[in-house]
């Protein structure tokens, strides 16, 4: 099988290569693409040095294209890659809401990937992390309403976002004023309730992505969801406080037991031992940490919980590779 990464030099591209190294996917050839700025750059993969090439304007001679070079590149080129015979697993938001493009988190709706017509969308990172925990609860207890508040890492803005956090924090620690380019305001020692652009309804697009994408992945358009998305000065894991109103009441013990057996979840929930989800423990992990599971004080029989998931892994690269693995395991890829 020939795999191509478009955006190989970016933050998600880097993680894609790490995940592919450990993956069970049988890869005969890995091709790396980025912008002309990176032409000729060498990146290590399985003990070899692979050369980065300029992303072609037309077809890519590969069986799978893992695209993470942003929405405009995907919009312009993904259909051409698909028409050329590749299955495109796209990390951007370009096609997520298209009716004929499956939006997939393998633990939740892997079978949707089998219906693809050349392009499969990888969800928004905040959504991917939330649904791993919420979908099993929805299946057993029926989620009626879901209220999410996020604490999102700078990695959500790519390598440049993480670089800005480090460089601007360094400035502040050396008595200089912090600036901002990737974020709406300086990020060091700050909390910014503004990710992506504001919509007419007063919510940001990031917040609405959680609404639209959770419904599409879980397959329930009646699910009531509200989100406040906030950028915080961490490097790479998104955390989320989630309140769920349920059709059938559940106790925290029942939810703990359910999630302990759920794929992609690590229950980390022993507050007495200071054990709960955090970016410091969730970063680099494949599983999404879930903890602080407690009864809702607002919705009778409802549940409050806290999740932390590596934005670059389950929120992006890992999920994309898991989609490819899902297809290959079912004979739907070379
Ligand atoms: P490059 O490093 O050559 O700019 P991140 O999300 O971390 O910012 O990474 C974005 C990725 O997308 C990088 O690999 C970047 O390559 C790539 N990229 C950006 N613009 C283009 C483009 N017009 N064509 C192809 N790749 C692009």
Short mmCIF file of N, CA, C and O in Angstrom, two decimals, residues 214-258:
data_model
loop_
_atom_site.label_atom_id
_atom_site.label_comp_id
_atom_site.label_asym_id
_atom_site.label_seq_id
_atom_site.Cartn_x
_atom_site.Cartn_y
_atom_site.Cartn_z
N UNK A 214 -20.74 16.60 16.16
CA UNK A 214 -21.16 15.57 17.12
C UNK A 214 -22.44 14.93 16.63
O UNK A 214 -22.59 13.70 16.66
N UNK A 215 -23.39 15.75 16.14
CA UNK A 215 -24.66 15.19 15.63
C UNK A 215 -24.41 14.26 14.46
O UNK A 215 -25.01 13.18 14.36
N UNK A 216 -23.52 14.66 13.55
CA UNK A 216 -23.30 13.84 12.35
C UNK A 216 -22.61 12.52 12.73
O UNK A 216 -22.99 11.45 12.22
N UNK A 217 -21.63 12.56 13.62
CA UNK A 217 -20.89 11.33 13.96
C UNK A 217 -21.78 10.38 14.75
O UNK A 217 -21.84 9.18 14.50
N UNK A 218 -22.51 10.94 15.72
CA UNK A 218 -23.37 10.09 16.57
C UNK A 218 -24.62 9.69 15.80
O UNK A 218 -25.27 8.70 16.12
N UNK A 219 -24.95 10.44 14.77
CA UNK A 219 -26.10 10.09 13.92
C UNK A 219 -27.42 10.47 14.56
O UNK A 219 -28.40 9.73 14.44
N UNK A 220 -27.45 11.58 15.27
CA UNK A 220 -28.69 12.01 15.92
C UNK A 220 -28.80 13.53 15.82
O UNK A 220 -28.20 14.27 16.59
N UNK A 221 -29.60 13.96 14.84
CA UNK A 221 -29.73 15.40 14.60
C UNK A 221 -30.56 16.09 15.68
O UNK A 221 -30.63 17.32 15.75
N UNK A 222 -31.22 15.30 16.55
CA UNK A 222 -32.07 15.92 17.57
C UNK A 222 -31.28 16.27 18.84
O UNK A 222 -31.79 16.92 19.74
N UNK A 223 -30.02 15.83 18.89
CA UNK A 223 -29.20 16.08 20.08
C UNK A 223 -29.01 17.59 20.29
O UNK A 223 -28.61 18.30 19.38
N UNK A 224 -29.34 18.07 21.49
CA UNK A 224 -29.19 19.49 21.80
C UNK A 224 -27.79 19.72 22.38
O UNK A 224 -27.44 19.11 23.40
N UNK A 225 -27.02 20.59 21.74
CA UNK A 225 -25.62 20.78 22.15
C UNK A 225 -25.29 22.26 22.19
O UNK A 225 -25.69 23.02 21.31
N UNK A 226 -24.55 22.66 23.21
CA UNK A 226 -24.04 24.02 23.27
C UNK A 226 -22.59 23.96 23.70
O UNK A 226 -22.21 23.14 24.55
N UNK A 227 -21.75 24.82 23.11
CA UNK A 227 -20.31 24.76 23.41
C UNK A 227 -19.73 26.15 23.59
O UNK A 227 -20.10 27.08 22.87
N UNK A 228 -18.83 26.29 24.55
CA UNK A 228 -17.99 27.48 24.67
C UNK A 228 -16.55 27.00 24.49
O UNK A 228 -16.09 26.16 25.27
N UNK A 229 -15.90 27.50 23.45
CA UNK A 229 -14.55 27.01 23.13
C UNK A 229 -13.51 28.07 23.51
O UNK A 229 -13.61 29.22 23.11
N UNK A 230 -12.53 27.65 24.29
CA UNK A 230 -11.57 28.59 24.87
C UNK A 230 -10.14 28.11 24.64
O UNK A 230 -9.83 26.94 24.86
N UNK A 231 -9.29 29.02 24.19
CA UNK A 231 -7.87 28.69 24.00
C UNK A 231 -7.12 29.00 25.29
O UNK A 231 -7.30 30.07 25.88
N UNK A 232 -6.28 28.06 25.73
CA UNK A 232 -5.48 28.27 26.94
C UNK A 232 -4.00 28.03 26.62
O UNK A 232 -3.68 27.41 25.60
N UNK A 233 -3.12 28.52 27.47
CA UNK A 233 -1.68 28.43 27.15
C UNK A 233 -1.05 27.07 27.47
O UNK A 233 -0.12 26.99 28.27
N UNK A 234 -1.57 26.01 26.86
CA UNK A 234 -0.93 24.70 26.96
C UNK A 234 -0.46 24.30 25.57
O UNK A 234 -0.87 24.90 24.58
N UNK A 235 0.36 23.24 25.50
CA UNK A 235 0.95 22.90 24.21
C UNK A 235 0.05 22.02 23.34
O UNK A 235 -0.20 22.34 22.20
N UNK A 236 -0.42 20.85 23.88
CA UNK A 236 -1.01 19.95 22.89
C UNK A 236 -2.20 19.10 23.31
O UNK A 236 -2.62 18.24 22.55
N UNK A 237 -2.79 19.25 24.45
CA UNK A 237 -3.97 18.44 24.75
C UNK A 237 -5.18 19.33 25.00
O UNK A 237 -5.08 20.31 25.72
N UNK A 238 -6.30 18.96 24.39
CA UNK A 238 -7.54 19.69 24.65
C UNK A 238 -8.27 19.03 25.82
O UNK A 238 -8.39 17.80 25.88
N UNK A 239 -8.77 19.85 26.74
CA UNK A 239 -9.59 19.35 27.84
C UNK A 239 -10.99 19.93 27.68
O UNK A 239 -11.17 20.99 27.08
N UNK A 240 -11.97 19.20 28.21
CA UNK A 240 -13.37 19.65 28.05
C UNK A 240 -14.17 19.26 29.29
O UNK A 240 -14.09 18.12 29.74
N UNK A 241 -14.94 20.22 29.80
CA UNK A 241 -15.92 19.91 30.85
C UNK A 241 -17.24 19.67 30.13
O UNK A 241 -17.68 20.50 29.32
N UNK A 242 -17.86 18.52 30.40
CA UNK A 242 -19.07 18.14 29.66
C UNK A 242 -20.19 17.81 30.64
O UNK A 242 -20.00 17.02 31.57
N UNK A 243 -21.35 18.44 30.42
CA UNK A 243 -22.55 18.13 31.21
C UNK A 243 -23.55 17.44 30.29
O UNK A 243 -23.81 17.93 29.19
N UNK A 244 -24.09 16.31 30.77
CA UNK A 244 -25.03 15.55 29.93
C UNK A 244 -26.37 15.39 30.64
O UNK A 244 -26.42 14.93 31.79
N UNK A 245 -27.44 15.76 29.94
CA UNK A 245 -28.78 15.38 30.40
C UNK A 245 -29.13 14.08 29.68
O UNK A 245 -28.94 13.97 28.46
N UNK A 246 -29.63 13.10 30.43
CA UNK A 246 -29.84 11.76 29.86
C UNK A 246 -31.32 11.39 29.81
O UNK A 246 -32.10 11.84 30.65
N UNK A 247 -31.66 10.54 28.83
CA UNK A 247 -33.03 10.00 28.75
C UNK A 247 -33.29 9.08 29.94
O UNK A 247 -34.31 9.15 30.59
N UNK A 248 -32.31 8.16 30.17
CA UNK A 248 -32.43 7.23 31.29
C UNK A 248 -31.40 7.64 32.34
O UNK A 248 -30.23 7.84 31.99
N UNK A 249 -31.79 7.77 33.60
CA UNK A 249 -30.83 8.23 34.61
C UNK A 249 -29.65 7.27 34.77
O UNK A 249 -29.81 6.05 34.63
N UNK A 250 -28.48 7.83 35.05
CA UNK A 250 -27.29 7.00 35.27
C UNK A 250 -26.57 7.48 36.52
O UNK A 250 -26.60 8.67 36.84
N UNK A 251 -25.92 6.56 37.20
CA UNK A 251 -25.10 6.95 38.34
C UNK A 251 -23.65 7.05 37.88
O UNK A 251 -23.26 6.43 36.87
N UNK A 252 -22.82 7.79 38.61
CA UNK A 252 -21.40 7.87 38.25
C UNK A 252 -20.74 6.50 38.17
O UNK A 252 -19.94 6.24 37.27
N UNK A 253 -21.10 5.58 39.09
CA UNK A 253 -20.50 4.24 39.04
C UNK A 253 -20.86 3.53 37.73
O UNK A 253 -20.03 2.84 37.13
N UNK A 254 -22.11 3.66 37.31
CA UNK A 254 -22.52 3.02 36.05
C UNK A 254 -21.74 3.60 34.87
O UNK A 254 -21.33 2.86 33.96
N UNK A 255 -21.55 4.92 34.88
CA UNK A 255 -20.82 5.56 33.78
C UNK A 255 -19.35 5.13 33.80
O UNK A 255 -18.75 4.82 32.77
N UNK A 256 -18.77 5.06 35.02
CA UNK A 256 -17.38 4.62 35.14
C UNK A 256 -17.21 3.20 34.57
O UNK A 256 -16.28 2.92 33.82
N UNK A 257 -18.14 2.33 34.94
CA UNK A 257 -18.05 0.94 34.48
C UNK A 257 -18.20 0.87 32.95
O UNK A 257 -17.47 0.17 32.26
N UNK A 258 -19.17 1.64 32.45
CA UNK A 258 -19.41 1.65 31.01
C UNK A 258 -18.15 2.13 30.26
O UNK A 258 -17.71 1.51 29.29
#
